[in-house]
Amino acid sequence: MDPATVPVVRQHNAITQARYDYTACQLDIFFYLLSRLRRDDTPDQEYTIYVKDVEALTGRQWNYQQLREATADMGSRMFEVENERTYQQLWMFQRVEYIKGKGCLQIQLAAPIRPFLFNLKENFTSYQLHSALKLSSKYAKRIYQLVSQWKDKTSTRTYPLDEFKQMLHLKDPKGKEPELFQNISQLKARVLDIAVRQVSEHTDLKIDYELVKKGRAYDAVRFTIARQQPQQLPIPFEQPSEDARANAARQSLETLGITQPQLVATILGDPKHLDQLFKFTYQLKTDKVKATKNPGGLFLKICGLR
């Protein structure tokens, strides 16, 4: 048999293929948690996540109430993992503890899901996990997961639309919930086009998609993949919280064209300005702020520095 025709078996991506529905905030926690996993971790290992670290990496602000609601919902949602032999229902957490006054939470993973998460992490470099946190669309995050498992190829396999929609929780396999984006133009506009744009702009992969017809109707989708040079260096996850936040702020200021040393020092030295910076950067990326000509000037005006 020609080696090129041998089907690629990628069972270690079971969680990527699993059916589950997480919000953007929940996926931020999920990807950040992946970055902290180590092979020599003990079965009862606790992982501490500082809120400022997540904010620094994503440019988005999450308050305690949002995070509590996010982890509570994550704990109740299950991963459905199915192969030829078994069907499994898995849950993420054994325990989540919020440390009052410290701005952090401690997470203990449920034992059955740990092997799946460790195997999933092997598909991502530190840069790719950082990139995943930069994506604002939850569908872009899930599709980035999907295409990353095929990054050694020029395209993914062809996914039947029913299977693809079930993975992204757009369609209930049992038909008990209404299907989202049934119209192909809605699927393109609300899911595929946004994911392609964000993944191609913010990650190491440039992707596109092809819709495949069966007869006169679209029946399947596959993604084309090309490697591209990372646009900026990742922030190491191991950095102390304050250093990570400051480095992320410096990168954002440089992107906005704010390089005057005195201005940079003023912004970095004021927690209120830093909060405004991360909020403004997020709003700019998600088109909630329109500033195509001089976004840096608008930010300085918002801060009262111009």
CSV table of C-alpha atoms in Angstrom, one decimal:
chain,number,residue,atom,x,y,z
A,1,MET,CA,0.0,0.0,0.0
A,2,ASP,CA,1.2,3.5,-0.9
A,3,PRO,CA,2.2,5.2,2.5
A,4,ALA,CA,0.5,8.3,1.3
A,5,THR,CA,-2.9,6.5,1.3
A,6,VAL,CA,-2.5,5.1,4.8
A,7,PRO,CA,-5.1,6.8,7.0
A,8,VAL,CA,-3.6,8.9,9.8
A,9,VAL,CA,-4.8,7.7,13.2
A,10,ARG,CA,-4.7,10.5,15.8
A,11,GLN,CA,-6.4,8.9,18.8
A,12,HIS,CA,-4.4,11.2,21.2
A,13,ASN,CA,-6.7,14.1,20.1
A,14,ALA,CA,-9.8,12.6,21.7
A,15,ILE,CA,-10.5,15.7,23.7
A,16,THR,CA,-10.2,17.9,20.5
A,17,GLN,CA,-12.7,15.6,18.8
A,18,ALA,CA,-15.0,15.4,21.8
A,19,ARG,CA,-18.4,17.2,21.9
A,20,TYR,CA,-18.4,20.0,24.4
A,21,ASP,CA,-19.4,23.6,24.6
A,22,TYR,CA,-17.2,26.1,26.4
A,23,THR,CA,-17.5,29.9,26.4
A,24,ALA,CA,-14.4,32.1,25.5
A,25,CYS,CA,-13.7,32.6,29.2
A,26,GLN,CA,-13.9,28.9,29.9
A,27,LEU,CA,-11.6,28.1,27.0
A,28,ASP,CA,-9.1,30.7,28.3
A,29,ILE,CA,-9.0,28.8,31.6
A,30,PHE,CA,-8.8,25.5,29.7
A,31,PHE,CA,-5.8,26.6,27.5
A,32,TYR,CA,-4.0,28.3,30.4
A,33,LEU,CA,-4.5,25.1,32.5
A,34,LEU,CA,-3.0,23.0,29.7
A,35,SER,CA,0.1,25.3,29.7
A,36,ARG,CA,0.7,24.4,33.4
A,37,LEU,CA,0.6,20.6,33.0
A,38,ARG,CA,3.9,18.7,33.6
A,39,ARG,CA,4.5,15.0,33.1
A,40,ASP,CA,6.0,14.6,36.6
A,41,ASP,CA,2.9,16.1,38.3
A,42,THR,CA,1.4,14.0,41.0
A,43,PRO,CA,-2.2,12.6,40.6
A,44,ASP,CA,-3.5,15.1,43.2
A,45,GLN,CA,-1.5,18.0,41.8
A,46,GLU,CA,-3.1,21.5,42.4
A,47,TYR,CA,-2.7,24.2,39.7
A,48,THR,CA,-2.7,27.8,40.8
A,49,ILE,CA,-4.0,30.3,38.3
A,50,TYR,CA,-3.5,34.0,38.9
A,51,VAL,CA,-6.2,36.2,37.3
A,52,LYS,CA,-3.7,38.8,36.3
A,53,ASP,CA,-1.7,36.2,34.3
A,54,VAL,CA,-4.7,35.3,32.3
A,55,GLU,CA,-5.6,38.9,31.7
A,56,ALA,CA,-2.0,39.7,30.7
A,57,LEU,CA,-2.0,37.0,28.1
A,58,THR,CA,-5.5,37.5,26.7
A,59,GLY,CA,-5.9,41.2,27.0
A,60,ARG,CA,-9.4,40.5,28.5
A,61,GLN,CA,-10.5,41.2,32.0
A,62,TRP,CA,-12.3,38.6,34.0
A,63,ASN,CA,-13.6,39.4,37.5
A,64,TYR,CA,-14.0,36.9,40.3
A,65,GLN,CA,-17.7,36.5,39.7
A,66,GLN,CA,-17.2,35.7,36.0
A,67,LEU,CA,-14.5,33.2,36.8
A,68,ARG,CA,-16.6,31.5,39.5
A,69,GLU,CA,-19.5,31.2,37.1
A,70,ALA,CA,-17.2,29.9,34.4
A,71,THR,CA,-15.6,27.2,36.5
A,72,ALA,CA,-18.9,26.2,38.1
A,73,ASP,CA,-20.3,25.6,34.6
A,74,MET,CA,-17.1,23.9,33.4
A,75,GLY,CA,-17.4,21.5,36.3
A,76,SER,CA,-21.0,20.5,35.4
A,77,ARG,CA,-20.3,20.1,31.7
A,78,MET,CA,-19.1,16.8,30.4
A,79,PHE,CA,-16.7,15.7,27.6
A,80,GLU,CA,-18.2,13.0,25.4
A,81,VAL,CA,-15.4,10.8,24.0
A,82,GLU,CA,-16.3,8.0,21.7
A,83,ASN,CA,-14.4,5.5,19.6
A,84,GLU,CA,-15.2,2.1,18.0
A,85,ARG,CA,-15.2,0.3,21.4
A,86,THR,CA,-16.4,2.7,24.1
A,87,TYR,CA,-18.3,5.9,24.9
A,88,GLN,CA,-17.1,7.9,27.9
A,89,GLN,CA,-18.5,10.8,29.8
A,90,LEU,CA,-15.7,12.8,31.5
A,91,TRP,CA,-15.7,15.8,33.8
A,92,MET,CA,-12.9,18.3,34.2
A,93,PHE,CA,-12.4,19.2,37.9
A,94,GLN,CA,-12.1,17.3,41.1
A,95,ARG,CA,-12.0,20.6,43.0
A,96,VAL,CA,-11.7,24.4,42.5
A,97,GLU,CA,-10.8,26.7,45.3
A,98,TYR,CA,-10.8,30.5,45.2
A,99,ILE,CA,-8.2,32.2,47.5
A,100,LYS,CA,-9.8,35.4,48.8
A,101,GLY,CA,-7.7,38.5,48.6
A,102,LYS,CA,-5.0,36.8,46.5
A,103,GLY,CA,-6.5,37.1,43.0
A,104,CYS,CA,-6.0,33.4,42.3
A,105,LEU,CA,-7.7,30.0,42.1
A,106,GLN,CA,-6.5,26.5,42.7
A,107,ILE,CA,-7.7,23.7,40.5
A,108,GLN,CA,-7.4,19.9,41.0
A,109,LEU,CA,-8.2,17.9,37.9
A,110,ALA,CA,-10.4,14.8,37.9
A,111,ALA,CA,-8.2,11.7,37.6
A,112,PRO,CA,-9.9,10.1,34.5
A,113,ILE,CA,-9.4,13.2,32.3
A,114,ARG,CA,-5.7,13.8,33.1
A,115,PRO,CA,-4.3,11.4,30.5
A,116,PHE,CA,-6.4,13.0,27.8
A,117,LEU,CA,-5.2,16.5,28.7
A,118,PHE,CA,-1.5,15.5,28.9
A,119,ASN,CA,-1.8,13.9,25.4
A,120,LEU,CA,-3.6,17.0,24.1
A,121,LYS,CA,-0.8,19.3,25.4
A,122,GLU,CA,1.8,17.4,23.3
A,123,ASN,CA,0.1,18.9,20.2
A,124,PHE,CA,0.8,22.5,21.3
A,125,THR,CA,4.0,24.4,21.7
A,126,SER,CA,4.2,27.2,24.3
A,127,TYR,CA,3.7,29.7,21.5
A,128,GLN,CA,0.5,27.9,20.2
A,129,LEU,CA,-1.0,27.9,23.7
A,130,HIS,CA,-0.3,31.6,23.9
A,131,SER,CA,-1.9,32.1,20.5
A,132,ALA,CA,-5.0,30.2,21.5
A,133,LEU,CA,-5.5,32.6,24.5
A,134,LYS,CA,-5.3,35.5,22.1
A,135,LEU,CA,-8.3,34.4,20.1
A,136,SER,CA,-11.5,36.0,21.2
A,137,SER,CA,-14.1,33.8,19.4
A,138,LYS,CA,-14.8,30.5,21.1
A,139,TYR,CA,-15.3,28.9,17.7
A,140,ALA,CA,-11.9,30.2,16.6
A,141,LYS,CA,-10.4,28.6,19.7
A,142,ARG,CA,-12.0,25.3,19.0
A,143,ILE,CA,-11.1,25.3,15.3
A,144,TYR,CA,-7.5,26.2,16.2
A,145,GLN,CA,-7.5,23.1,18.4
A,146,LEU,CA,-8.8,21.1,15.5
A,147,VAL,CA,-6.4,22.3,12.8
A,148,SER,CA,-3.4,22.2,15.2
A,149,GLN,CA,-3.6,18.4,15.2
A,150,TRP,CA,-3.0,18.4,11.4
A,151,LYS,CA,-0.3,21.1,11.4
A,152,ASP,CA,2.2,18.6,9.9
A,153,LYS,CA,-0.1,18.3,6.9
A,154,THR,CA,-1.4,20.8,4.3
A,155,SER,CA,-5.1,20.2,5.2
A,156,THR,CA,-7.3,18.5,7.8
A,157,ARG,CA,-9.4,15.5,6.9
A,158,THR,CA,-12.8,16.2,5.5
A,159,TYR,CA,-15.4,16.5,8.3
A,160,PRO,CA,-19.0,15.8,7.5
A,161,LEU,CA,-20.9,18.9,8.5
A,162,ASP,CA,-23.0,16.9,11.0
A,163,GLU,CA,-19.9,15.7,12.8
A,164,PHE,CA,-18.3,19.2,12.7
A,165,LYS,CA,-21.3,20.9,14.1
A,166,GLN,CA,-21.6,18.3,16.9
A,167,MET,CA,-18.0,18.9,17.9
A,168,LEU,CA,-18.6,22.6,18.2
A,169,HIS,CA,-21.9,21.9,20.0
A,170,LEU,CA,-23.9,23.6,17.2
A,171,LYS,CA,-26.0,20.5,16.8
A,172,ASP,CA,-27.3,18.0,19.3
A,173,PRO,CA,-26.7,14.4,18.0
A,174,LYS,CA,-29.9,13.3,19.7
A,175,GLY,CA,-31.9,16.2,18.2
A,176,LYS,CA,-33.2,17.4,21.6
A,177,GLU,CA,-31.9,20.9,21.1
A,178,PRO,CA,-32.3,23.3,18.2
A,179,GLU,CA,-29.5,23.3,15.6
A,180,LEU,CA,-27.5,26.6,15.4
A,181,PHE,CA,-26.6,28.2,12.1
A,182,GLN,CA,-28.5,25.7,9.9
A,183,ASN,CA,-28.2,28.1,6.9
A,184,ILE,CA,-24.8,27.6,5.3
A,185,SER,CA,-24.4,31.4,5.0
A,186,GLN,CA,-24.9,31.8,8.8
A,187,LEU,CA,-22.3,29.0,9.5
A,188,LYS,CA,-19.8,30.8,7.2
A,189,ALA,CA,-20.4,34.3,8.7
A,190,ARG,CA,-20.8,33.4,12.4
A,191,VAL,CA,-18.2,30.6,12.7
A,192,LEU,CA,-16.0,29.8,9.7
A,193,ASP,CA,-15.0,33.2,8.4
A,194,ILE,CA,-14.4,34.6,11.9
A,195,ALA,CA,-12.2,31.6,12.9
A,196,VAL,CA,-10.2,31.8,9.7
A,197,ARG,CA,-9.5,35.5,10.2
A,198,GLN,CA,-8.6,35.2,13.8
A,199,VAL,CA,-6.4,32.1,13.5
A,200,SER,CA,-4.6,33.5,10.5
A,201,GLU,CA,-4.0,36.9,12.2
A,202,HIS,CA,-2.9,35.8,15.6
A,203,THR,CA,-1.3,32.3,15.4
A,204,ASP,CA,1.5,30.4,13.7
A,205,LEU,CA,-1.0,28.9,11.2
A,206,LYS,CA,-2.7,30.5,8.2
A,207,ILE,CA,-5.9,28.6,7.5
A,208,ASP,CA,-8.8,28.6,5.1
A,209,TYR,CA,-11.7,26.3,4.6
A,210,GLU,CA,-13.4,24.4,1.7
A,211,LEU,CA,-17.0,23.4,1.8
A,212,VAL,CA,-17.7,20.2,0.0
A,213,LYS,CA,-20.9,19.5,-1.9
A,214,LYS,CA,-22.8,16.3,-2.1
A,215,GLY,CA,-25.2,16.8,-5.0
A,216,ARG,CA,-26.5,20.3,-4.7
A,217,ALA,CA,-26.1,20.7,-0.9
A,218,TYR,CA,-23.0,21.3,1.1
A,219,ASP,CA,-22.2,18.2,3.0
A,220,ALA,CA,-18.7,18.5,4.6
A,221,VAL,CA,-15.9,20.9,5.4
A,222,ARG,CA,-12.1,20.7,5.5
A,223,PHE,CA,-9.4,23.2,6.4
A,224,THR,CA,-6.3,24.0,4.5
A,225,ILE,CA,-3.2,24.8,6.6
A,226,ALA,CA,0.1,26.7,6.0
A,227,ARG,CA,2.7,27.5,8.5
A,228,GLN,CA,3.6,31.2,9.0
A,229,GLN,CA,6.2,33.1,11.0
A,230,PRO,CA,4.9,34.1,14.4
A,231,GLN,CA,4.2,37.8,14.5
A,232,GLN,CA,5.5,38.3,18.0
A,233,LEU,CA,7.3,36.4,20.6
A,234,PRO,CA,5.2,34.5,23.2
A,235,ILE,CA,5.2,35.4,26.8
A,236,PRO,CA,6.5,32.5,28.8
A,237,PHE,CA,3.8,31.0,31.0
A,238,GLU,CA,6.4,30.5,33.8
A,239,GLN,CA,7.0,34.3,34.2
A,240,PRO,CA,5.9,35.9,37.4
A,241,SER,CA,2.4,37.5,37.2
A,242,GLU,CA,3.6,41.1,37.3
A,243,ASP,CA,6.3,40.5,34.7
A,244,ALA,CA,3.9,38.8,32.3
A,245,ARG,CA,1.4,41.7,32.7
A,246,ALA,CA,4.1,44.3,32.1
A,247,ASN,CA,5.5,42.5,29.0
A,248,ALA,CA,2.0,42.1,27.6
A,249,ALA,CA,1.4,45.8,28.2
A,250,ARG,CA,4.6,46.8,26.5
A,251,GLN,CA,3.7,44.7,23.4
A,252,SER,CA,0.2,46.3,23.3
A,253,LEU,CA,1.7,49.8,23.5
A,254,GLU,CA,4.2,49.1,20.8
A,255,THR,CA,1.4,47.8,18.6
A,256,LEU,CA,-0.6,51.0,19.2
A,257,GLY,CA,2.5,53.1,18.3
A,258,ILE,CA,3.0,54.4,21.8
A,259,THR,CA,6.8,54.3,22.3
A,260,GLN,CA,7.7,57.6,24.0
A,261,PRO,CA,9.6,56.4,27.1
A,262,GLN,CA,7.9,58.9,29.5
A,263,LEU,CA,4.4,57.9,28.3
A,264,VAL,CA,5.2,54.2,28.5
A,265,ALA,CA,6.6,54.6,32.0
A,266,THR,CA,3.5,56.5,33.1
A,267,ILE,CA,1.1,53.9,31.7
A,268,LEU,CA,3.1,50.9,33.1
A,269,GLY,CA,3.3,52.6,36.5
A,270,ASP,CA,-0.4,53.1,36.9
A,271,PRO,CA,-2.7,50.0,37.5
A,272,LYS,CA,-5.7,52.0,36.3
A,273,HIS,CA,-4.0,52.8,33.0
A,274,LEU,CA,-3.0,49.1,32.6
A,275,ASP,CA,-6.6,48.0,33.1
A,276,GLN,CA,-7.7,50.6,30.5
A,277,LEU,CA,-5.0,49.3,28.1
A,278,PHE,CA,-6.0,45.7,28.2
A,279,LYS,CA,-9.7,46.6,27.9
A,280,PHE,CA,-9.0,48.9,25.0
A,281,THR,CA,-6.9,46.3,23.2
A,282,TYR,CA,-9.6,43.7,23.6
A,283,GLN,CA,-12.3,46.1,22.3
A,284,LEU,CA,-10.1,47.0,19.4
A,285,LYS,CA,-9.6,43.4,18.4
A,286,THR,CA,-13.3,42.6,18.7
A,287,ASP,CA,-14.4,45.7,16.7
A,288,LYS,CA,-16.2,47.2,19.7
A,289,VAL,CA,-13.9,50.2,19.3
A,290,LYS,CA,-13.5,51.7,15.8
A,291,ALA,CA,-10.1,53.4,15.5
A,292,THR,CA,-8.5,52.6,12.1
A,293,LYS,CA,-6.5,55.8,11.7
A,294,ASN,CA,-4.9,56.4,15.1
A,295,PRO,CA,-5.9,53.9,17.8
A,296,GLY,CA,-2.9,54.9,20.0
A,297,GLY,CA,-4.1,58.5,20.1
A,298,LEU,CA,-7.6,57.4,21.0
A,299,PHE,CA,-6.3,55.3,23.9
A,300,LEU,CA,-4.2,58.2,25.2
A,301,LYS,CA,-7.3,60.4,25.0
A,302,ILE,CA,-9.3,57.9,27.0
A,303,CYS,CA,-6.6,57.8,29.7
A,304,GLY,CA,-6.5,61.6,29.9
A,305,LEU,CA,-2.9,61.6,28.7
A,306,ARG,CA,-3.6,63.6,25.6
